[in-house]
mmCIF file of C-alpha atoms in Angstrom:
data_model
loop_
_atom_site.group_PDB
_atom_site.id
_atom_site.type_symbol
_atom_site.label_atom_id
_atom_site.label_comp_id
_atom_site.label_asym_id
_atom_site.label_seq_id
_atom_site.Cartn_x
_atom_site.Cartn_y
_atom_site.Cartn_z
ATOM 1 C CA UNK A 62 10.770 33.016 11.571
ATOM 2 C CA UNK A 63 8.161 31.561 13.917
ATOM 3 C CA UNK A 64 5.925 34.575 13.335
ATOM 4 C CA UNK A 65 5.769 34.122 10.192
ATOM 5 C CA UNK A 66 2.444 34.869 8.301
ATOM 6 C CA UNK A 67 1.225 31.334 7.157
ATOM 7 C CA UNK A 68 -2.100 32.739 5.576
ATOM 8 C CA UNK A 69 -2.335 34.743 2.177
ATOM 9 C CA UNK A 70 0.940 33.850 0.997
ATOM 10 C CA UNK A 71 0.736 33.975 -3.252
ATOM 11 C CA UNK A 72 -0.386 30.867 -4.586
ATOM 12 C CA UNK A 73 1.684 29.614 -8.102
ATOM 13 C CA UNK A 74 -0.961 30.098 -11.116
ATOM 14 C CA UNK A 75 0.839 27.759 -13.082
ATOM 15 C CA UNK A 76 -0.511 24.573 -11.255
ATOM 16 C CA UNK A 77 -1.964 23.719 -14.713
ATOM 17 C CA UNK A 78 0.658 24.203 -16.935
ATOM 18 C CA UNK A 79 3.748 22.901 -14.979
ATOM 19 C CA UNK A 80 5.575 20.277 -16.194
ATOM 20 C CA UNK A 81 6.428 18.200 -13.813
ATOM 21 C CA UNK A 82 10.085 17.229 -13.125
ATOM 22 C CA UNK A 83 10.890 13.130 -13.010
ATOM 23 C CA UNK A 84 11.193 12.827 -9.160
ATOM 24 C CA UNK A 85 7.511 14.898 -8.867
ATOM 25 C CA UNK A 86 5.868 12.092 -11.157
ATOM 26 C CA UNK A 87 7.314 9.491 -9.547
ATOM 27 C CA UNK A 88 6.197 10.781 -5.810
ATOM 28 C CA UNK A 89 2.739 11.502 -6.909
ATOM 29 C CA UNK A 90 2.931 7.719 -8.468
ATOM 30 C CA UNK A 91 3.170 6.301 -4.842
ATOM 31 C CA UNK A 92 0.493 7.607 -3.696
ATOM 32 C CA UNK A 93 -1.349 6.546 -6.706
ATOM 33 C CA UNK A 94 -0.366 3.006 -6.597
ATOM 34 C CA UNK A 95 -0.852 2.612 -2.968
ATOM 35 C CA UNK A 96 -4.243 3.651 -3.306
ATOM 36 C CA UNK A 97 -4.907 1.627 -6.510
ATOM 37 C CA UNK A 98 -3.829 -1.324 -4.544
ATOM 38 C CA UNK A 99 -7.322 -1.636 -2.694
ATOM 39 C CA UNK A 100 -8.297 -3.426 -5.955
ATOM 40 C CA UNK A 101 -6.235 -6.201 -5.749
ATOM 41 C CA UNK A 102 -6.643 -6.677 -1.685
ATOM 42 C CA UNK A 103 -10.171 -6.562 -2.175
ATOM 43 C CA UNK A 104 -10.259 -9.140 -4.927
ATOM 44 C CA UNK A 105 -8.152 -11.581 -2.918
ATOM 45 C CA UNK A 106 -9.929 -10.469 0.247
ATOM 46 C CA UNK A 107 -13.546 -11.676 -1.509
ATOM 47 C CA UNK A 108 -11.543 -14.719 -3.231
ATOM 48 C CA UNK A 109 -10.818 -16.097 0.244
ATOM 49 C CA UNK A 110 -14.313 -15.203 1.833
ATOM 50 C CA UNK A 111 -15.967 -16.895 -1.245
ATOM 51 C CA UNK A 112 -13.726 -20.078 -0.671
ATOM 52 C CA UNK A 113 -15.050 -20.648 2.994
ATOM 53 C CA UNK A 114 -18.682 -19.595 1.845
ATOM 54 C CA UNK A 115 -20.384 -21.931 -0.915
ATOM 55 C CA UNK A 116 -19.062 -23.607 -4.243
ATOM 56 C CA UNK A 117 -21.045 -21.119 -5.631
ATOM 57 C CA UNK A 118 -19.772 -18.681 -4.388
ATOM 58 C CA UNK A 119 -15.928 -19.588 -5.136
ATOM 59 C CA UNK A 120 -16.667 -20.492 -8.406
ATOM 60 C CA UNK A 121 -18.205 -17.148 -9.058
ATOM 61 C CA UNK A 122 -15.078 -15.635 -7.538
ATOM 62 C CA UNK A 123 -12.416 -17.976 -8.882
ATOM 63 C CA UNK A 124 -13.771 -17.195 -12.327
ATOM 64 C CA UNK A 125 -13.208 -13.359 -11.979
ATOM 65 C CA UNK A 126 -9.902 -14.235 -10.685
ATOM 66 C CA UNK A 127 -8.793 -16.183 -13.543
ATOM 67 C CA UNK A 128 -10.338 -13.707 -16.240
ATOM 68 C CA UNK A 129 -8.478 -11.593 -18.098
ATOM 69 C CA UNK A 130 -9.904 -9.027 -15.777
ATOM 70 C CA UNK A 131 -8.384 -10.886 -12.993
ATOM 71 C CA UNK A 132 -5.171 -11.503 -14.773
ATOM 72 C CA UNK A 133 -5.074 -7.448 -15.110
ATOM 73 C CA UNK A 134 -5.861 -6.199 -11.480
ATOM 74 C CA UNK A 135 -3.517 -8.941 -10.377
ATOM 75 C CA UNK A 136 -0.753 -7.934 -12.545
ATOM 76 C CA UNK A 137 -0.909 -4.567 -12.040
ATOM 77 C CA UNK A 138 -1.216 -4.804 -8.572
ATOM 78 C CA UNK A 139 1.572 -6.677 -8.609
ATOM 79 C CA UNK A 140 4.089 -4.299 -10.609
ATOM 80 C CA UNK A 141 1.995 -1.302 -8.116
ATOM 81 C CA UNK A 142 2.983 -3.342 -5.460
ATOM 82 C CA UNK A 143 6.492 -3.406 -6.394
ATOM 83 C CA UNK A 144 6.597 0.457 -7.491
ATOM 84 C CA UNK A 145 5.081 1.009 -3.655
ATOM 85 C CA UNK A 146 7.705 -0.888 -2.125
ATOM 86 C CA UNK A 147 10.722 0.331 -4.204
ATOM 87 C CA UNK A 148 9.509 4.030 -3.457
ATOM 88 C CA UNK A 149 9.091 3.457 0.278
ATOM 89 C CA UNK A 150 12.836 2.103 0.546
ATOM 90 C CA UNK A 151 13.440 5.760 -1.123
ATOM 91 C CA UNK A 152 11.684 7.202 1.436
ATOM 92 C CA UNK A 153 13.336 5.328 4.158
ATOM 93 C CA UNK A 154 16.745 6.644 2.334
ATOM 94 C CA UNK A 155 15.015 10.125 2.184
ATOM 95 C CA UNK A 156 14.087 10.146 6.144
ATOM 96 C CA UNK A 157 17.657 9.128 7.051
ATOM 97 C CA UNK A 158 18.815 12.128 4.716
ATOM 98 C CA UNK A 159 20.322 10.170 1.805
ATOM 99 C CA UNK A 160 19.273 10.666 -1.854
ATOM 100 C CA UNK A 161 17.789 14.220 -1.708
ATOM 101 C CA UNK A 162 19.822 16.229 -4.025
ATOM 102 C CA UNK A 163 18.142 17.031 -6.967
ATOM 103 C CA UNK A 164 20.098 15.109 -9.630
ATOM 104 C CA UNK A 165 19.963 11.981 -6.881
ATOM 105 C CA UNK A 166 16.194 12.355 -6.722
ATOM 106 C CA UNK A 167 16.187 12.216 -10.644
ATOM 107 C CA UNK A 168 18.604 9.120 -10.818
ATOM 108 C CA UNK A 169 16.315 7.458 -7.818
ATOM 109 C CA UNK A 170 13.310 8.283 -9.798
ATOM 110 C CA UNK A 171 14.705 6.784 -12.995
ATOM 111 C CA UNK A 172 15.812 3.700 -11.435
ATOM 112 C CA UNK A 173 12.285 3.065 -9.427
ATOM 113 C CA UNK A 174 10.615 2.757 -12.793
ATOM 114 C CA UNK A 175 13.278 0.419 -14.351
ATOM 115 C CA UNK A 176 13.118 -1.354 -11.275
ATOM 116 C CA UNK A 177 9.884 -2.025 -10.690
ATOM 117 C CA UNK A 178 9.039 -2.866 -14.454
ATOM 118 C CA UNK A 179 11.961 -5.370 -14.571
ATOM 119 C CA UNK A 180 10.985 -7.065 -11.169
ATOM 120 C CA UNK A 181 7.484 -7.226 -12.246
ATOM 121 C CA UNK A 182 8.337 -8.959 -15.631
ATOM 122 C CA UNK A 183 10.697 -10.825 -13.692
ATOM 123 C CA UNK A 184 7.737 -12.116 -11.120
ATOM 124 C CA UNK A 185 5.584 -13.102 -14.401
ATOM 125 C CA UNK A 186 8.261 -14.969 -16.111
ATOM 126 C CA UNK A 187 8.583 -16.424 -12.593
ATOM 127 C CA UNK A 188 5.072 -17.189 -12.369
ATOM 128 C CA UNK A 189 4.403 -18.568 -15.521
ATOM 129 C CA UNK A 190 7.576 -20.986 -15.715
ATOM 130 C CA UNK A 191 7.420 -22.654 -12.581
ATOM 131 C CA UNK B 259 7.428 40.523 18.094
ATOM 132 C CA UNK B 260 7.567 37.238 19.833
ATOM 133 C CA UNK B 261 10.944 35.870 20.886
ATOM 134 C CA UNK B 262 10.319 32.526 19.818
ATOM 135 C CA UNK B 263 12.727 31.005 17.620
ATOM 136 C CA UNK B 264 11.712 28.288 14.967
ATOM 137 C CA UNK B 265 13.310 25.192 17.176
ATOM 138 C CA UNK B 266 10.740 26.150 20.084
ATOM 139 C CA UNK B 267 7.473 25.481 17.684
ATOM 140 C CA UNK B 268 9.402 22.582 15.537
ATOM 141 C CA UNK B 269 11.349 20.398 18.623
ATOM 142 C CA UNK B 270 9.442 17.582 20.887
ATOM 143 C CA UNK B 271 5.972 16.891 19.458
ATOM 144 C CA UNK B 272 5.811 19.781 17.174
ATOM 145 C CA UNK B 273 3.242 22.427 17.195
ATOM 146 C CA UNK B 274 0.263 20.090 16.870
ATOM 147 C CA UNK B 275 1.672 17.877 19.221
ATOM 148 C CA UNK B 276 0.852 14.450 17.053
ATOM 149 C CA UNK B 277 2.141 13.008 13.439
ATOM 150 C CA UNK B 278 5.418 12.223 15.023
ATOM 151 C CA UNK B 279 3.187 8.742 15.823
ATOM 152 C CA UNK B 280 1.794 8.442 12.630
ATOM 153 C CA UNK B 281 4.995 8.595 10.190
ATOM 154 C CA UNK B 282 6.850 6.138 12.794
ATOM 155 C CA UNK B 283 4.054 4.206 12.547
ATOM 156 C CA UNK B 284 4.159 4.172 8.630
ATOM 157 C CA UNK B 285 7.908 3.896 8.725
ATOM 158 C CA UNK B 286 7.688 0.670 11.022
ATOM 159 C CA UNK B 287 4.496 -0.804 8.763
ATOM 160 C CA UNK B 288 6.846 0.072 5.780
ATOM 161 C CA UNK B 289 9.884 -1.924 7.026
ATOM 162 C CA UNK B 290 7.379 -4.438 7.656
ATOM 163 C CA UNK B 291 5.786 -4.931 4.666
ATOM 164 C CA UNK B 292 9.300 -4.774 2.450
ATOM 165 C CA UNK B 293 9.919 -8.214 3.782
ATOM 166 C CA UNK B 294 6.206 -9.350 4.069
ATOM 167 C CA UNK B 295 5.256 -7.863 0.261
ATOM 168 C CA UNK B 296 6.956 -10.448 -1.614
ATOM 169 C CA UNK B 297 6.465 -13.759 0.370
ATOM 170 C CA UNK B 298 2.381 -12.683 0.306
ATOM 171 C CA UNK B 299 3.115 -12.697 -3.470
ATOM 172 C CA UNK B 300 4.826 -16.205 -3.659
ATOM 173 C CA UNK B 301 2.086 -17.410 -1.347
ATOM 174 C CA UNK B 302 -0.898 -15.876 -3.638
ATOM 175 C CA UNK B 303 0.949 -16.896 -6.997
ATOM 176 C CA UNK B 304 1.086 -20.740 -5.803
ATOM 177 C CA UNK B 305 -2.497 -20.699 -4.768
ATOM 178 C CA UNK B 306 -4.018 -19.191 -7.636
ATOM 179 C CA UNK B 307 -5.381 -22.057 -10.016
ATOM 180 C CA UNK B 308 -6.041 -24.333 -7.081
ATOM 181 C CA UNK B 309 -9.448 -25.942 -6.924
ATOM 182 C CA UNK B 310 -11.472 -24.958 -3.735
ATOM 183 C CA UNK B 311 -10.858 -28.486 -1.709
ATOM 184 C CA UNK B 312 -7.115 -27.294 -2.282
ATOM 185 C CA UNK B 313 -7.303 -23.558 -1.878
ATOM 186 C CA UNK B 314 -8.577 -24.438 1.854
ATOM 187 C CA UNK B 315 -6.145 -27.185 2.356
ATOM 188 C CA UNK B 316 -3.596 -24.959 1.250
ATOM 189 C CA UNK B 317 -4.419 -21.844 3.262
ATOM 190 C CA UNK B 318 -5.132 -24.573 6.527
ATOM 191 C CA UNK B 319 -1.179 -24.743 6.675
ATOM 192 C CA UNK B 320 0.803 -22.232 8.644
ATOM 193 C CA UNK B 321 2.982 -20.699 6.655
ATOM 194 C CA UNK B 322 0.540 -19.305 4.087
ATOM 195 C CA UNK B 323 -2.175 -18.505 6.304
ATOM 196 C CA UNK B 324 0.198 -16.332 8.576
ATOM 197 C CA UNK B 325 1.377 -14.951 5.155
ATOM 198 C CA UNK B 326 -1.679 -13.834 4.342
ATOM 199 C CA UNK B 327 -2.838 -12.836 7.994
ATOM 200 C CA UNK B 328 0.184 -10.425 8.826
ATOM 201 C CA UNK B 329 -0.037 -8.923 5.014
ATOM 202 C CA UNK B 330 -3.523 -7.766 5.211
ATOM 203 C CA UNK B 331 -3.338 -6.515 8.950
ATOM 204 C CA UNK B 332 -0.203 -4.788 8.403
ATOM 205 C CA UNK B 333 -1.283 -3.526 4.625
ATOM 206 C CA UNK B 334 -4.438 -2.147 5.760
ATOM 207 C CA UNK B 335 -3.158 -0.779 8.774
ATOM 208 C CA UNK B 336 -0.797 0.880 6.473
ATOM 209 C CA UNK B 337 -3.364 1.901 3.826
ATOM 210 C CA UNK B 338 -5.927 3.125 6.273
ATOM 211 C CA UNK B 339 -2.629 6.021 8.016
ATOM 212 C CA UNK B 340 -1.555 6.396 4.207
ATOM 213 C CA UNK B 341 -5.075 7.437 2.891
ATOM 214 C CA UNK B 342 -5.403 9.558 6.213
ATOM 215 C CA UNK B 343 -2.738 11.618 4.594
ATOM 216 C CA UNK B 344 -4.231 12.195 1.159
ATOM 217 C CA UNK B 345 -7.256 12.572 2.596
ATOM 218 C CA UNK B 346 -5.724 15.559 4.869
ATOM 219 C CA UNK B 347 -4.042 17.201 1.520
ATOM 220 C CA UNK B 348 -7.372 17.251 -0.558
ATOM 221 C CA UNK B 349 -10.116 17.568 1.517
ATOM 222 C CA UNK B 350 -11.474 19.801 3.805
ATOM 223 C CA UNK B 351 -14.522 19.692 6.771
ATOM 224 C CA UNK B 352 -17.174 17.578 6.359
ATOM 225 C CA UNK B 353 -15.943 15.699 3.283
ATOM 226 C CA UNK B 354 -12.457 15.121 5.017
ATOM 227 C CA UNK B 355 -14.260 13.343 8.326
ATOM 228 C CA UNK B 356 -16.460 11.362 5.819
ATOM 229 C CA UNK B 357 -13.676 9.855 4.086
ATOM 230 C CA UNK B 358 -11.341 9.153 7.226
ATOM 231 C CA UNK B 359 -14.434 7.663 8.976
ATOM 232 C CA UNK B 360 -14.925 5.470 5.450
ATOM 233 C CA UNK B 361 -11.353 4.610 5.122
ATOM 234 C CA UNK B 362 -11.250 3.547 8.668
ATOM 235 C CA UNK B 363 -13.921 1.454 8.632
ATOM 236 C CA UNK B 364 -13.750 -0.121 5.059
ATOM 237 C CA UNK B 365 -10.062 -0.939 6.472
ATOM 238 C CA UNK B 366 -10.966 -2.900 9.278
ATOM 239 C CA UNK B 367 -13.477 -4.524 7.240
ATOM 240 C CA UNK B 368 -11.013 -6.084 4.639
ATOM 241 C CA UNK B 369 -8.753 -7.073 7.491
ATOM 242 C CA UNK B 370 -12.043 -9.038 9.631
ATOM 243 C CA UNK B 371 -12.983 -10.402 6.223
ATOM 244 C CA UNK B 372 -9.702 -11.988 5.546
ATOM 245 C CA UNK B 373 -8.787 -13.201 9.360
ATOM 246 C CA UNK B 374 -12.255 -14.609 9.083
ATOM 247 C CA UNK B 375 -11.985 -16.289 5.715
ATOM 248 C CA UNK B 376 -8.089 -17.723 7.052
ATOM 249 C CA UNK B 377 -9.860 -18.763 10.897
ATOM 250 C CA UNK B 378 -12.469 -20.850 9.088
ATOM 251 C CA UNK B 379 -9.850 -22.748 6.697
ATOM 252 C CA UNK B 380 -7.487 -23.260 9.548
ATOM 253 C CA UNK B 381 -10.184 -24.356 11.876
ATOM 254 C CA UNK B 382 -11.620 -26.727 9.057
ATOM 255 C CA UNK B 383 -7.919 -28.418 8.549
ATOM 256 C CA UNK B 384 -7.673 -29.545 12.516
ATOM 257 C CA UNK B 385 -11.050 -30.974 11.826
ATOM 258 C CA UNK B 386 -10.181 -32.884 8.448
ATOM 259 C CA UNK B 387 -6.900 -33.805 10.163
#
């Protein structure tokens, strides 16, 4: 087992027409929103700087942040947000060996996209009523 | 024929004797950030709207500015080991040091940029007060 021949092994050809199960799209969605998230950190990040800078300068930023093109790299940082932090509680359930059957990993995957789409309609209703 | 069975290369440290660090790391920054994730959302949510004199007044008290503080340092700490792992799965050589080297760095710069910003609107609340 440990001398096992880790080059040349057969790679699948069928990279390109796989279709991906549930729990696959969901995993490669963590990743995806994690990364995404740099555009809402970086939008807050230059919000802030702009606020200790000039009046100008916030003003310039404030405006982006309360444009519709604000509105949608904040909201959809904030349902990412939510996805990421729903899928890293399944990985801390995954790491202490819960959850990995095959037809858990497909009710898991099911519930992180409820989940995160409720909780993120929940945080605008939540936003915009109070 | 080696006699080495799979538990010698997998036990301790494993073969390449780090990433045990790294995914503790992410699993403490994870843990972390579960509870810090949605109080840095209440705190951005009531402070967007504000007018400037406000937005500094408002990040001048404690609770948001800490908010804010331990979100970014913790998030970007976590971003800049997450990205280390994508960047490991799809790039190779020069291209991989590149992007670890720019995700390292453009880290670290979002996390000065926001202590900074949070420093000067703390510092400029003692001196209002």
């Amino acid at each position: 087992m440990a001398d096992v021949n880790r080059g040349n092994r057969p790679l699948s050809p069928h990279l390109q027409v796989y279709r991906l199960p549930l729990a696959a799209i969901t995993s490669i969605m963590t990743r995806i929103t994690g990364h995404a998230l740099v555009a809402g950190i970086v939008l807050i990040t230059w919000w802030l700087v702009a606020a200790v800078t000039s009046p100008g300068a916030f003003a310039c930023a404030d405006w982006v942040v309360r444009s519709w093109l604000g509105f949608i790299i904040l909201t959809g940082s904030m349902w990412a947000l939510w996805y990421h932090l729903l899928a890293g509680l399944r990985h801390l359930f995954y790491d202490a060996g819960y959850g990995l059957e095959i037809e858990q990993a497909h009710k898991s995957s099911q519930a992180l996209i409820a989940g995160s789409v409720v909780l993120a309609v929940l945080t605008l209703i939540v936003f915009f009523v109070f | 024929m080696r006699y080495i069975t799979p538990r010698k290369a997998a036990e301790g440290l494993g073969s390449a004797h780090e990433g045990t660090q790294h995914h503790w790391a992410m699993t403490v920054s994870a843990v972390a950030l579960t509870v810090l994730t949605p109080l840095f959302m209440i705190v951005v949510a009531r402070a967007i709207g504000l007018s400037q004199e406000q937005l500094l007044a408002y990040f001048g008290r404690p609770f948001p500015a800490l908010i804010t503080a331990l979100f970014v340092i913790v998030g970007m700490v976590h971003f800049i080991k997450g990205t280390r792992i994508m960047i490991d799965d799809y790039f190779q050589g020069g291209t991989r040091k590149a992007a670890i080297i720019f995700s390292v760095i453009f880290g670290w710069a979002v996390i000065a940029a926001a202590v900074y910003a949070l420093a000067r609107m703390g510092l400029g609340a003692i001196v209002v007060l």
